[in-house]
PDB file of C-alpha atoms and ligand atoms in Angstrom:
ATOM      1  CA  MET U  99       5.677 -15.990 -48.181  1.00 50.00           C
ATOM      2  CA  ASN U 100       5.983 -17.528 -51.601  1.00 59.00           C
ATOM      3  CA  ASN U 101       8.809 -16.503 -53.917  1.00 70.00           C
ATOM      4  CA  ASP U 102       6.780 -13.847 -55.664  1.00 90.00           C
ATOM      5  CA  ASN U 103       5.922 -11.956 -52.491  1.00 94.00           C
ATOM      6  CA  VAL U 104       7.733  -8.636 -52.179  1.00 96.00           C
ATOM      7  CA  SER U 105       6.287  -7.803 -48.747  1.00 96.00           C
ATOM      8  CA  LYS U 106       3.762  -9.350 -46.385  1.00 96.00           C
ATOM      9  CA  ASN U 107       0.730  -8.412 -48.490  1.00 97.00           C
ATOM     10  CA  PHE U 108       2.117  -7.653 -51.945  1.00 98.00           C
ATOM     11  CA  ASN U 109       3.031  -9.991 -54.758  1.00 97.00           C
ATOM     12  CA  LEU U 110       5.300  -9.208 -57.688  1.00 97.00           C
ATOM     13  CA  ASN U 111       2.539  -9.973 -60.194  1.00 96.00           C
ATOM     14  CA  GLU U 112       0.444  -7.127 -58.780  1.00 98.00           C
ATOM     15  CA  PHE U 113       3.033  -4.752 -60.271  1.00 98.00           C
ATOM     16  CA  LYS U 114       2.459  -5.794 -63.902  1.00 97.00           C
ATOM     17  CA  VAL U 115      -1.097  -4.626 -64.459  1.00 98.00           C
ATOM     18  CA  SER U 116      -3.089  -2.328 -66.725  1.00 97.00           C
ATOM     19  CA  LYS U 117      -6.846  -2.140 -67.059  1.00 95.00           C
ATOM     20  CA  ASP U 118      -6.733  -0.556 -70.513  1.00 96.00           C
ATOM     21  CA  HIS U 119      -3.712  -2.427 -71.873  1.00 98.00           C
ATOM     22  CA  PRO U 120      -3.590  -5.850 -70.202  1.00 97.00           C
ATOM     23  CA  GLU U 121      -1.754  -7.378 -73.165  1.00 97.00           C
ATOM     24  CA  LEU U 122       1.128  -4.910 -72.789  1.00 98.00           C
ATOM     25  CA  ALA U 123       1.224  -5.382 -69.017  1.00 97.00           C
ATOM     26  CA  SER U 124       1.328  -9.167 -69.321  1.00 96.00           C
ATOM     27  CA  LYS U 125       4.479  -8.908 -71.463  1.00 97.00           C
ATOM     28  CA  ILE U 126       6.452  -7.081 -68.756  1.00 97.00           C
ATOM     29  CA  VAL U 127       9.534  -8.981 -67.590  1.00 96.00           C
ATOM     30  CA  PHE U 128      11.089  -7.813 -64.323  1.00 97.00           C
ATOM     31  CA  SER U 129      14.857  -7.344 -64.239  1.00 97.00           C
ATOM     32  CA  PRO U 130      16.688  -8.151 -60.989  1.00 96.00           C
ATOM     33  CA  MET U 131      16.949  -4.362 -60.438  1.00 96.00           C
ATOM     34  CA  ASP U 132      13.185  -4.000 -60.961  1.00 97.00           C
ATOM     35  CA  ILE U 133      12.530  -6.652 -58.338  1.00 97.00           C
ATOM     36  CA  MET U 134      14.824  -5.007 -55.790  1.00 97.00           C
ATOM     37  CA  THR U 135      13.192  -1.656 -56.493  1.00 98.00           C
ATOM     38  CA  ILE U 136       9.681  -3.070 -56.147  1.00 98.00           C
ATOM     39  CA  ARG U 137      10.667  -4.620 -52.816  1.00 97.00           C
ATOM     40  CA  VAL U 138      11.732  -1.192 -51.542  1.00 97.00           C
ATOM     41  CA  LEU U 139       8.526   0.389 -52.869  1.00 98.00           C
ATOM     42  CA  ALA U 140       6.384  -2.314 -51.275  1.00 98.00           C
ATOM     43  CA  LEU U 141       8.207  -2.450 -47.940  1.00 98.00           C
ATOM     44  CA  GLU U 142       8.740   1.278 -47.394  1.00 97.00           C
ATOM     45  CA  CYS U 143       5.707   2.846 -49.041  1.00 98.00           C
ATOM     46  CA  LEU U 144       2.882   0.382 -49.675  1.00 98.00           C
ATOM     47  CA  GLN U 145       2.947  -2.050 -46.770  1.00 98.00           C
ATOM     48  CA  PRO U 146       2.619   0.747 -44.159  1.00 98.00           C
ATOM     49  CA  ILE U 147      -0.529   1.961 -45.964  1.00 98.00           C
ATOM     50  CA  ARG U 148      -1.865  -1.592 -46.121  1.00 98.00           C
ATOM     51  CA  ASP U 149      -1.177  -2.096 -42.417  1.00 98.00           C
ATOM     52  CA  SER U 150      -3.079   1.074 -41.467  1.00 98.00           C
ATOM     53  CA  TYR U 151      -5.882   1.309 -44.036  1.00 98.00           C
ATOM     54  CA  GLY U 152      -6.573  -2.199 -45.333  1.00 97.00           C
ATOM     55  CA  SER U 153      -6.492  -3.624 -48.824  1.00 97.00           C
ATOM     56  CA  ILE U 154      -4.909  -1.702 -51.656  1.00 97.00           C
ATOM     57  CA  GLN U 155      -5.328  -2.369 -55.338  1.00 98.00           C
ATOM     58  CA  ILE U 156      -2.464  -1.474 -57.644  1.00 98.00           C
ATOM     59  CA  LEU U 157      -3.758   0.005 -60.908  1.00 98.00           C
ATOM     60  CA  SER U 158      -0.311   0.523 -62.441  1.00 98.00           C
ATOM     61  CA  GLY U 159       3.148  -0.543 -61.273  1.00 98.00           C
ATOM     62  CA  LYS U 160       6.141  -1.242 -63.508  1.00 98.00           C
ATOM     63  CA  ARG U 161       5.655  -0.005 -67.066  1.00 98.00           C
ATOM     64  CA  SER U 162       7.572  -0.960 -70.178  1.00 98.00           C
ATOM     65  CA  SER U 163       8.253   2.009 -72.459  1.00 97.00           C
ATOM     66  CA  GLU U 164       5.512   0.627 -74.716  1.00 97.00           C
ATOM     67  CA  LEU U 165       2.946   0.533 -71.906  1.00 98.00           C
ATOM     68  CA  ASN U 166       4.044   3.938 -70.592  1.00 98.00           C
ATOM     69  CA  ALA U 167       3.508   5.470 -74.038  1.00 98.00           C
ATOM     70  CA  ALA U 168       0.121   3.750 -74.388  1.00 97.00           C
ATOM     71  CA  VAL U 169      -1.124   5.244 -71.106  1.00 96.00           C
ATOM     72  CA  GLY U 170       0.370   8.679 -71.832  1.00 95.00           C
ATOM     73  CA  GLY U 171       2.902   8.528 -68.987  1.00 95.00           C
ATOM     74  CA  ALA U 172       5.679  11.088 -68.536  1.00 94.00           C
ATOM     75  CA  LYS U 173       8.917  10.336 -70.423  1.00 96.00           C
ATOM     76  CA  ASP U 174      10.859  10.119 -67.156  1.00 95.00           C
ATOM     77  CA  SER U 175       8.046   8.385 -65.266  1.00 97.00           C
ATOM     78  CA  ASP U 176       9.025   6.583 -62.080  1.00 98.00           C
ATOM     79  CA  HIS U 177       6.885   3.704 -63.374  1.00 98.00           C
ATOM     80  CA  LEU U 178       9.561   2.969 -66.005  1.00 98.00           C
ATOM     81  CA  THR U 179      12.089   2.247 -63.270  1.00 98.00           C
ATOM     82  CA  ALA U 180       9.571   0.264 -61.204  1.00 98.00           C
ATOM     83  CA  ASN U 181       9.686   2.661 -58.259  1.00 98.00           C
ATOM     84  CA  ALA U 182       6.096   3.902 -58.550  1.00 98.00           C
ATOM     85  CA  ALA U 183       2.592   2.552 -58.130  1.00 98.00           C
ATOM     86  CA  ASP U 184      -0.865   3.987 -58.739  1.00 98.00           C
ATOM     87  CA  ILE U 185      -3.114   2.742 -55.965  1.00 98.00           C
ATOM     88  CA  VAL U 186      -6.694   2.754 -54.759  1.00 98.00           C
ATOM     89  CA  SER U 187      -7.896   1.882 -51.281  1.00 97.00           C
ATOM     90  CA  LEU U 188     -10.506  -0.874 -51.208  1.00 97.00           C
ATOM     91  CA  ASP U 189     -11.387  -0.421 -47.538  1.00 95.00           C
ATOM     92  CA  SER U 190     -10.922   3.284 -46.756  1.00 96.00           C
ATOM     93  CA  SER U 191     -11.442   6.754 -48.179  1.00 97.00           C
ATOM     94  CA  LEU U 192      -8.732   7.724 -50.653  1.00 97.00           C
ATOM     95  CA  LEU U 193      -8.517  11.233 -49.208  1.00 97.00           C
ATOM     96  CA  ALA U 194      -8.043   9.869 -45.677  1.00 98.00           C
ATOM     97  CA  VAL U 195      -5.207   7.684 -46.980  1.00 98.00           C
ATOM     98  CA  MET U 196      -3.576  10.628 -48.773  1.00 98.00           C
ATOM     99  CA  GLU U 197      -3.877  12.888 -45.745  1.00 98.00           C
ATOM    100  CA  TRP U 198      -2.220  10.247 -43.576  1.00 98.00           C
ATOM    101  CA  ILE U 199       0.588   9.535 -46.066  1.00 98.00           C
ATOM    102  CA  VAL U 200       1.549  13.203 -46.349  1.00 98.00           C
ATOM    103  CA  ASN U 201       0.957  14.548 -42.872  1.00 97.00           C
ATOM    104  CA  LYS U 202       1.252  11.665 -40.436  1.00 98.00           C
ATOM    105  CA  SER U 203       2.756   8.449 -41.774  1.00 98.00           C
ATOM    106  CA  GLY U 204       6.458   9.264 -42.014  1.00 97.00           C
ATOM    107  CA  ILE U 205       6.549   7.190 -45.221  1.00 98.00           C
ATOM    108  CA  PRO U 206       9.747   8.127 -47.122  1.00 97.00           C
ATOM    109  CA  TYR U 207       8.006   8.640 -50.468  1.00 98.00           C
ATOM    110  CA  ARG U 208       9.806  10.322 -53.379  1.00 98.00           C
ATOM    111  CA  GLN U 209       6.616  11.715 -54.858  1.00 98.00           C
ATOM    112  CA  VAL U 210       3.014  11.260 -53.913  1.00 98.00           C
ATOM    113  CA  ILE U 211       0.270  12.682 -56.116  1.00 98.00           C
ATOM    114  CA  TYR U 212      -3.429  12.711 -55.277  1.00 98.00           C
ATOM    115  CA  TYR U 213      -5.764  12.460 -58.290  1.00 97.00           C
ATOM    116  CA  PRO U 214      -9.195  13.363 -56.839  1.00 96.00           C
ATOM    117  CA  ASN U 215     -11.017  13.208 -60.181  1.00 95.00           C
ATOM    118  CA  GLU U 216      -9.374  10.031 -61.461  1.00 94.00           C
ATOM    119  CA  LYS U 217      -9.609   8.609 -57.916  1.00 97.00           C
ATOM    120  CA  PHE U 218      -6.168   7.156 -57.327  1.00 98.00           C
ATOM    121  CA  ILE U 219      -2.886   7.997 -55.610  1.00 98.00           C
ATOM    122  CA  HIS U 220       0.478   7.826 -57.374  1.00 98.00           C
ATOM    123  CA  ILE U 221       3.317   7.048 -54.984  1.00 98.00           C
ATOM    124  CA  SER U 222       7.007   6.498 -55.695  1.00 98.00           C
ATOM    125  CA  CYS U 223      10.015   5.671 -53.534  1.00 98.00           C
ATOM    126  CA  ASN U 224      13.533   7.054 -53.625  1.00 97.00           C
ATOM    127  CA  ILE U 225      16.130   4.960 -55.418  1.00 95.00           C
ATOM    128  CA  PRO U 226      19.898   5.603 -55.746  1.00 93.00           C
ATOM    129  CA  SER U 227      19.786   6.256 -59.510  1.00 93.00           C
ATOM    130  CA  LYS U 228      17.437   9.254 -59.214  1.00 95.00           C
ATOM    131  CA  ALA U 229      17.685  12.601 -57.440  1.00 96.00           C
ATOM    132  CA  TYR U 230      16.225  12.493 -53.948  1.00 97.00           C
ATOM    133  CA  LYS U 231      12.815  14.135 -53.568  1.00 97.00           C
ATOM    134  CA  HIS U 232      10.084  14.199 -50.974  1.00 98.00           C
ATOM    135  CA  GLU U 233       7.138  16.035 -52.481  1.00 98.00           C
ATOM    136  CA  ALA U 234       3.351  15.856 -52.407  1.00 98.00           C
ATOM    137  CA  PHE U 235       0.932  17.207 -54.989  1.00 98.00           C
ATOM    138  CA  THR U 236      -2.724  17.211 -55.942  1.00 97.00           C
ATOM    139  CA  SER U 237      -3.495  16.985 -59.650  1.00 96.00           C
ATOM    140  CA  ILE U 238      -6.260  19.425 -60.525  1.00 93.00           C
ATOM    141  CA  ASN U 239      -7.291  19.521 -64.178  1.00 89.00           C
ATOM    142  CA  GLY U 240      -3.844  18.333 -65.212  1.00 87.00           C
ATOM    143  CA  LYS U 241      -1.970  20.854 -63.028  1.00 95.00           C
ATOM    144  CA  TYR U 242       0.099  19.861 -60.012  1.00 96.00           C
ATOM    145  CA  VAL U 243      -0.530  21.929 -56.900  1.00 96.00           C
ATOM    146  CA  GLY U 244       1.239  21.380 -53.573  1.00 97.00           C
ATOM    147  CA  TYR U 245      -0.975  18.967 -51.633  1.00 97.00           C
ATOM    148  CA  ASN U 246      -1.300  20.969 -48.429  1.00 94.00           C
ATOM    149  CA  ALA U 247      -1.555  24.276 -50.329  1.00 92.00           C
ATOM    150  CA  ALA U 248      -4.396  22.861 -52.461  1.00 85.00           C
ATOM    151  CA  LYS U 249      -6.480  22.236 -49.344  1.00 82.00           C
ATOM    152  CA  LYS U 250      -6.642  25.959 -48.460  1.00 73.00           C
TER     153      LYS U 250
HETATM  154 ZN1   ZN D 471       1.625   6.857 -61.471  1.00 81.20          ZN
END
């Protein structure tokens, strides 16, 4: 592992990305707390997905307040505290990945949100500075519906 690796298959630089605002993403500087948080996110939440379903691309990781505003993120977004990532699967079906995360994996996510229209999964991990959660949603036309309830 080189110094920028945060788990076997993830590198710190993969967490400062934005397709629409690359110039804002490139300006992100990770604090020591950000790096510890990203390690937890990578080790607990992302690496298990990678190990089971193959390559993952991170569309959005840590956001500065500037980048979060530019992408229309929530004011209290987990991306601001570096404990969230928006991911796509390069090798597997996104729905299969989501189904496994929620109903089989045992991954200790804080929040996982399936975006079937936008075609990505938002996943965050629990960190000491935020209230513990373990919840799964599907985003349908901007509304969050419980993931398993939405399937019925
Ligand atoms: Zn997100």
